[in-house]
Each structure stands twice: as C-alpha cells, then as structure tokens.
Amino acid sequence: MPPNPTESGIAVRANGIWKVFGRNPERVLEPKFRDLPKNELQRKTGCVVGLRDVNLEVKTGELFVLMGLSGSGKSTMIRTLLRLVEPTAGTLHVDGKDVSAMSHKELLEFRRNLVSMVFQSYGLLPHYTVLENAAYGLRLRGDEKEKREARAMEALNMVGLAGWENYYPTSLSGGMQQRVGLARALAKNPDILLMDEPFSGLDPLIRRQMQDELVDLQSDIGKTIIFVTHDLPEALKLGDRIAIMRDGEVVQVAEPEEILSNPHDEYVRAFTRDASPARVYTASTVMEEPEMLLYRWQGPLTARNEMERQKREWSFVVDRRRTYLGVATRDVIERLAKEKRTTVEKEDLMYLEPVRPDVVIEDLFGVVSSESYPLPVTDDDGKLLGVVRPRAILNALSTGEADA
Amino acid sequence: MRDFPDWIRFPVADSVDRAMAWVLTNLGWFFDWVGEVGLQILIAVERTLLFIPWWLAVIGVGVVAWRAIGRVRSGIAMAVLLFMVGAFGYWAHAMNTLSVVIVAVAFSITVGIPLGILMAWNNVVRNMLTPILDAMQTMPSFVYLIPALMLFGLGRVPATFATVIYAIPPVIRLTNVGIREVSTSVIEASTAFGASRWNLLFDVQLPLARPSIMVGVNQTTMMALAMVVIGSMIGNRGLGMEVLLAINRVNIGQGFEAGISIVFLAIIIDRITTAFARAKKAKEASGEEADTDAVEEESTSKASA
Ligand SMILES: Nc1ncnc2c1ncn2[C@@H]1O[C@H](COP(=O)(O)OP(=O)(O)OP(=O)(O)O)[C@@H](O)[C@H]1O
Ligand SMILES: [Mg+2]
C-alpha cells in the first residue's frame, strides 16, 4: 500500500462507508432496502443501520468534529477508522493506507503506530500505574522499557501530570484520568488522534479547561484530530470543520460559522437553535476595550486630570503588565490627591471580581445585571483582556450576532 | 390408568453400560497408564508431606497464616488447629488426605483455568460446557465413584479422579465469569492500541479476573476436601476412611475426632487461601488511601496558591 501522492494533505478519506448491525447485513445494501429510512429498515429486516453511505475527508492537521444526537452513528464512525467496528461496505484510507483491506497483522501494526484513540470512559487499566498506562501503547509496539518510560513521562508532562506517575488510576479524579488517557494516546506520537466524547464525563469547569488545553496542544503539535461530541458549544469552540450526522448519515460538513449562519436543513437548524447564543458565546466574543484605563504608577493627580479630561467618574486600574488591580472612582482619586499620595495602591481600589474569557454569557446574566460597572475579563495570569458591558450581552442575545 | 404404561421403555442404562465396556476394552491401557502415573505423583506428594517434621509443619502453617491473614492471633490459631489434628493421632491420615487434595486441586486449576478462558472467548464452548458443569454439580457426588472405580480400580487414584470431577466446576465457571465481567471499555481501549488476543488475555483479562478466579480456586479446594471423605468409599485411606470405619463400628468418639480433624484442615486451608486471594487487593486499597491523601493535599495546595 504505497501512499498515494494525490492524497497528500488528506489524513482520512472515507468512501461510501456503510455499517449495518444484525444478521446478513449485506442484504440491506440491495436496491430494494438501501433507501428505506432507518426504522422501516429495522422493521423489515431486523437490521440497524449504524452508518449510511458516509463520505468524509479530513485534512492533515485539522481538528475535525463529528457531531450529532445520541445514536446518530458518531461512535460507530470513529471506531470504524480503527476497524474496532468492521464496515459492511465502503473503503477507508487513513494516512494514505487502505485500512479496509488490511490483514489482521497489518491492522495490529496500524493501530500500534499511526493512530491513537481517547475514550469517554477512559479505558485505563486499573492494575497499572499512571506511568504504565501511559506507556502501554508503546509496550504493545515493543519499545524498550527505558525508552517507553521516558516517552510516557514526556507525555505525562505534556498533559500536566508530572509527579503522578506512580499512582493507580482509581486514586485520580475523572479529569486526571482522562489526562492519563490523553497521555497514553500522545506517547506514541501518532499522526492522528481520535477522541470519542473525551470530555463528556467531566465537570463543566474541568471540561472547559481540558478543551482549552486541547486547543493549545493542537496548535503546538499540529496533529490531525477527529473529535466526537454531541455538544454544539464544544464543537463550535474546537472544530476547524464540523460534520453533522443524523441516523448514520452525514448531513452537513462545514466550518463552525457556516453551520450557524447557513444550516443545511431543519435538523441542523434545530441543533443550532437548541444552542442558544447564551450558551454558545463566551465572554471573549462579547468583550470590548475599556473606555478608560489608569496605570498604577500614574499617581492620583494625573489620574484626576485624566478623568476630568475624559469626563468619567471611574476607571479600571492596571499595573505595568496590564494586570488587573481594581476600579478607582473619582471620589477615591480626589481623596488620594488630598492626602498627597504619589501612587494608587490596590487597597485603595474597589475590586470587581473578574471573569475568564471562556465563560459562556449565560453564566454572566446574574453578575452583569447587578453591577453598574462592566465586568473585567482576565486571563490566567490576571491580565486584563477587556470588559463586558451588559449592553453587549443583550445585543448578542437579541440578534444572535456576536459582533453586534 | 394413572400409572405410567409399562410398555413405554427407553432404557438408557444398557447403552451407558455398553459404552463403558467399550471404553474399558479399547482404552484400558490408557487408563492403566494414567493410573500408574497418578499413583506415583500422589505417593511422592504424600512422602514429601510426611517428610516434613510435624513441628516444622505446625510452625510453618502458623507463620504462613500470620503473614497471609495479617494477624498474629490467626497464625497461632491455625497452628493450634493443625497441632490438634496430630494430637488426635491422625497426622499421617491427614497428610494422606492432603496429598489427594493438593493433587486434585493442582490438576483442576491447570485444566480448569484454560477451560474457563475458552468458555469466556467462545460462546459455542460456553453453551456446550454450561449444561455439563450444571450436571456435574447437581449429580450426587458418589455417583462419580462408579466410573472412577471401573476405570482405575480401588485406591487413591480413582478417589483423586472423582475428586477432580466433583471439584473442578467452580474454577472453570468463575474464570469464565471473571473474564466476561472485565469492562468492555478497557478491552476496547486496549484493542485500539493494538493489543492482540494474547496481549488482552495476559495484560487485561487475567489480571482483572484474578479475584474471581481466586474465589473459584478457593471453592474448588473446599469441595475437593469434602469429596476426599466420600472417596474413601473406594479405598482411599486418610481421614475419610477413619470416619467411615467409625461409622461402621458405631464408634461416636472416634468418628468425632476424625470428623473434627477434617473440619480443622478445611478451616486452615480456607483461611489461608482466602487471605491470599485478598492479599493483593488489600495492598492496592491501602496504597489508594495514601494516594487519595496526596490528591487532597495537592488540590488544597493548588486552591490556596
Ligand atoms: N454493537 C451494536 N449492535 C447493534 N447496534 C448498534 C451497535 N452499536 C451501535 N449500534 C446502533 O448504531 C447506531 C449508532 O450508534 P452510535 O453508538 O454510533 O451512536 P452515537 O452517535 O455514538 O451516540 P451516542 O451519542 O449515544 O454515543 C445506534 O442506533 C445504535 O443503536
Ligand atoms: Mg457514542
């Protein structure tokens, strides 16, 4: 199987993939059955259609999201890529190799070297330590003990689990277990990473954090990632392109904005409607530059002049690295000026609790309406990225446009 | 009219008899050979047991029980039980009984675990074996004595044979159950990383089925011990024979001593094998505890940071 030169830039190509569960599945491909809807087919033949004539092309280095309701065939599709599920018909090329034609031995080699998978239920070996789990793929491949442990350690570092290598998975939280699963997948440095709802079992906060880390990771290592989810915000956040599946068929493949702005049919539209903007847009999509900014070292007199000039009653204050410190009102500045202080210190300021850029705006409703000030948005290091004004949130909600 | 009509008869007994006769005439040489090998093994094991000085055995059992169960008190109790068997005057008989149990259990494990694995791998094998195992367990135990007697004559070899037949089902069943209960997500993940069937068996299925298999081994051992007594009906000496003799002579005191010796042996073997089955788990659990503390420490330090 020489890699086909015309295939360069294509990581996965699926052509006319069918998967039918049940007895004599080939029967379903006959003309009199193949166009029947899923439930009618099940009534007539007793077979369940998992995938129906799926054609997909995933580009190298792309983060490709498979999305759809429960039972739409996402897991079946991603499993088919490793032949954990045998397709009933169709051809499958991964990295230019014809997976559907591989012998059992070639298939083992293929699974050991080229593609890794991360599972919703983690699938860790409970009697192995974190390190042994992370190294398991390398062990199956036949790597030497030192080599595989060194690489596994590297992978554990990458997912932030350094220091945990000698623990057993049962003593780790769900998020950490999934990191082990990710480390196991990364350790063998695969070309392609398959992820079947990897974050569905996690708490929302951990989940968001893992999503961010995945985005960072992908921009660092540039792997092709195929990611399954049934969560639209997650798909929109992660996906370079999104394929929407229904009853085993791919309904639409498009970039996130296009899915939102130009849904192919009612099914896709229902998806996007279901995901109200409040749950799709995050603080970072609606935040704006602050109208006025004071620097800590400027001192009360300069600050007072500045406020005078801009006719403002208050301002956010930051330090040299733009780290958010608090809000200074005109009264405070006047008082400090009277006291002849030279700098504005943090203790003098009113501290509005900042929010993170990835908070969905639904979570901001309570906070925003009760404050007359806009909300400061900061990153992990406390740097002020922007502010969210109540009006911006209302605009985003009413028009469904982030930039309104 | 209510009685079953006489003229409807499908005699199976004749066919069974005929089959048995055929086996004896055509395969007799094979069973003679198996019997001879089996006898040598049994004698060797018994000699070894008798070669160990009694006090060393008592201390040894005490120490092993103490290490396995983890309490000095239990170790002493087990040593005392074994000492009592000797004090009743049944040391040699006990070693004879033990040799049959050891050989029968060793054979049951070497055959039973692979059979259990096959059963777990293959539904056809399972569907064939399940009714056979059911039959083996519901059949009154001394029924096995008849074919054992016919194949191997009198003595400890047929007793061992009958013991194996009687005692092997649990280890087969629980191996099968243990492997089948391994979560499919772990199996699937390992497969996705390129595990072959044998990788799966040795890396995943057997280690995870271990607690279940150990329960099977324990049950098999206890059933073997129970069957050894019945085996004395076909000429196995040992404790069972003493019980049988006491019954024939209506000698209650002697029967009690021999009977209670068997019970003591059973308790010793059960406690020690159960403890071994749990040993690893307990270790992992205590490790986990330490680990959870560390997790908490870590998370609180993060929170305060
Ligand atoms: N082993 C199987 N035998 C029979 N039918 C199956 C099997 N696996 C999946 N199916 C059927 O195939 C269809 C697609 O299932 P699949 O698991 O791929 O859905 P999914 O999109 O991953 O759903 P979910 O979000 O619940 O994980 C479903 O109708 C399911 O019932
Ligand atoms: Mg699924």
XYZ file of C-alpha atoms in Angstrom, chain A residues 79 82 84-85 104 107-108 111-112 115-119 121-128 136-137 139-141 160 164 166-168 170-173 176 181 184-185 188, chain B residues 183-200 202-208 280 283-284 287-296 298-299 302:
82
model
C -14.492 3.222 15.667
C -9.560 1.712 13.557
C -12.916 -1.643 16.042
C -16.154 -1.842 14.089
C -5.186 -8.810 10.884
C -4.163 -3.894 11.352
C -2.343 -4.529 14.641
C -3.190 0.516 15.497
C 0.141 0.339 17.303
C -3.467 6.301 15.224
C -4.374 6.792 18.885
C -7.775 6.943 20.474
C -9.145 8.598 23.609
C -12.381 7.278 25.090
C -14.916 6.115 29.690
C -11.101 6.486 29.780
C -10.488 2.720 29.410
C -7.437 2.761 31.673
C -6.004 -0.444 33.085
C -6.798 -0.285 36.822
C -3.940 -2.583 37.825
C -1.319 -0.471 36.050
C 1.003 0.746 27.372
C 0.716 1.607 23.699
C 4.800 -1.612 25.199
C 2.415 -3.223 22.736
C 4.546 -1.773 19.987
C 0.255 18.266 33.354
C 1.569 11.309 39.422
C 3.327 6.015 40.396
C -0.299 6.315 41.395
C -3.063 3.979 40.317
C -8.515 4.777 40.733
C -6.932 7.355 43.006
C -7.224 10.074 40.358
C -10.167 12.347 39.625
C -6.921 13.476 35.691
C -5.872 8.605 28.575
C -1.348 7.301 26.579
C -2.575 8.468 23.200
C 3.278 7.029 20.778
C -15.341 -3.991 31.372
C -15.674 -3.699 27.614
C -14.296 -0.165 27.691
C -10.932 -1.411 28.962
C -10.920 -4.193 26.376
C -11.828 -1.791 23.599
C -9.200 0.750 24.596
C -6.506 -1.909 24.722
C -7.605 -3.251 21.354
C -7.458 0.239 19.908
C -3.809 0.447 20.961
C -3.054 -2.719 19.055
C -3.397 -5.435 21.692
C -3.612 -8.927 20.227
C -5.782 -11.635 21.737
C -2.885 -12.844 23.893
C -1.962 -9.296 24.947
C -5.547 -8.884 26.048
C -2.339 -11.633 29.889
C -2.341 -7.842 30.280
C -6.011 -7.250 30.862
C -8.358 -10.191 31.269
C -6.468 -12.494 33.612
C -5.212 -9.773 35.971
C -8.654 -8.214 36.207
C -3.144 -8.079 46.743
C -2.356 -3.829 49.391
C -3.775 -1.851 46.485
C -1.933 2.280 48.515
C -5.016 4.032 47.231
C -5.698 5.535 50.598
C -2.249 7.045 50.752
C -2.725 8.282 47.235
C -6.068 9.919 47.962
C -4.483 11.846 50.795
C -1.903 13.072 48.367
C -4.605 14.090 45.907
C -6.324 16.104 48.573
C -2.336 18.604 46.049
C -5.763 20.101 45.428
C -3.487 24.409 44.439
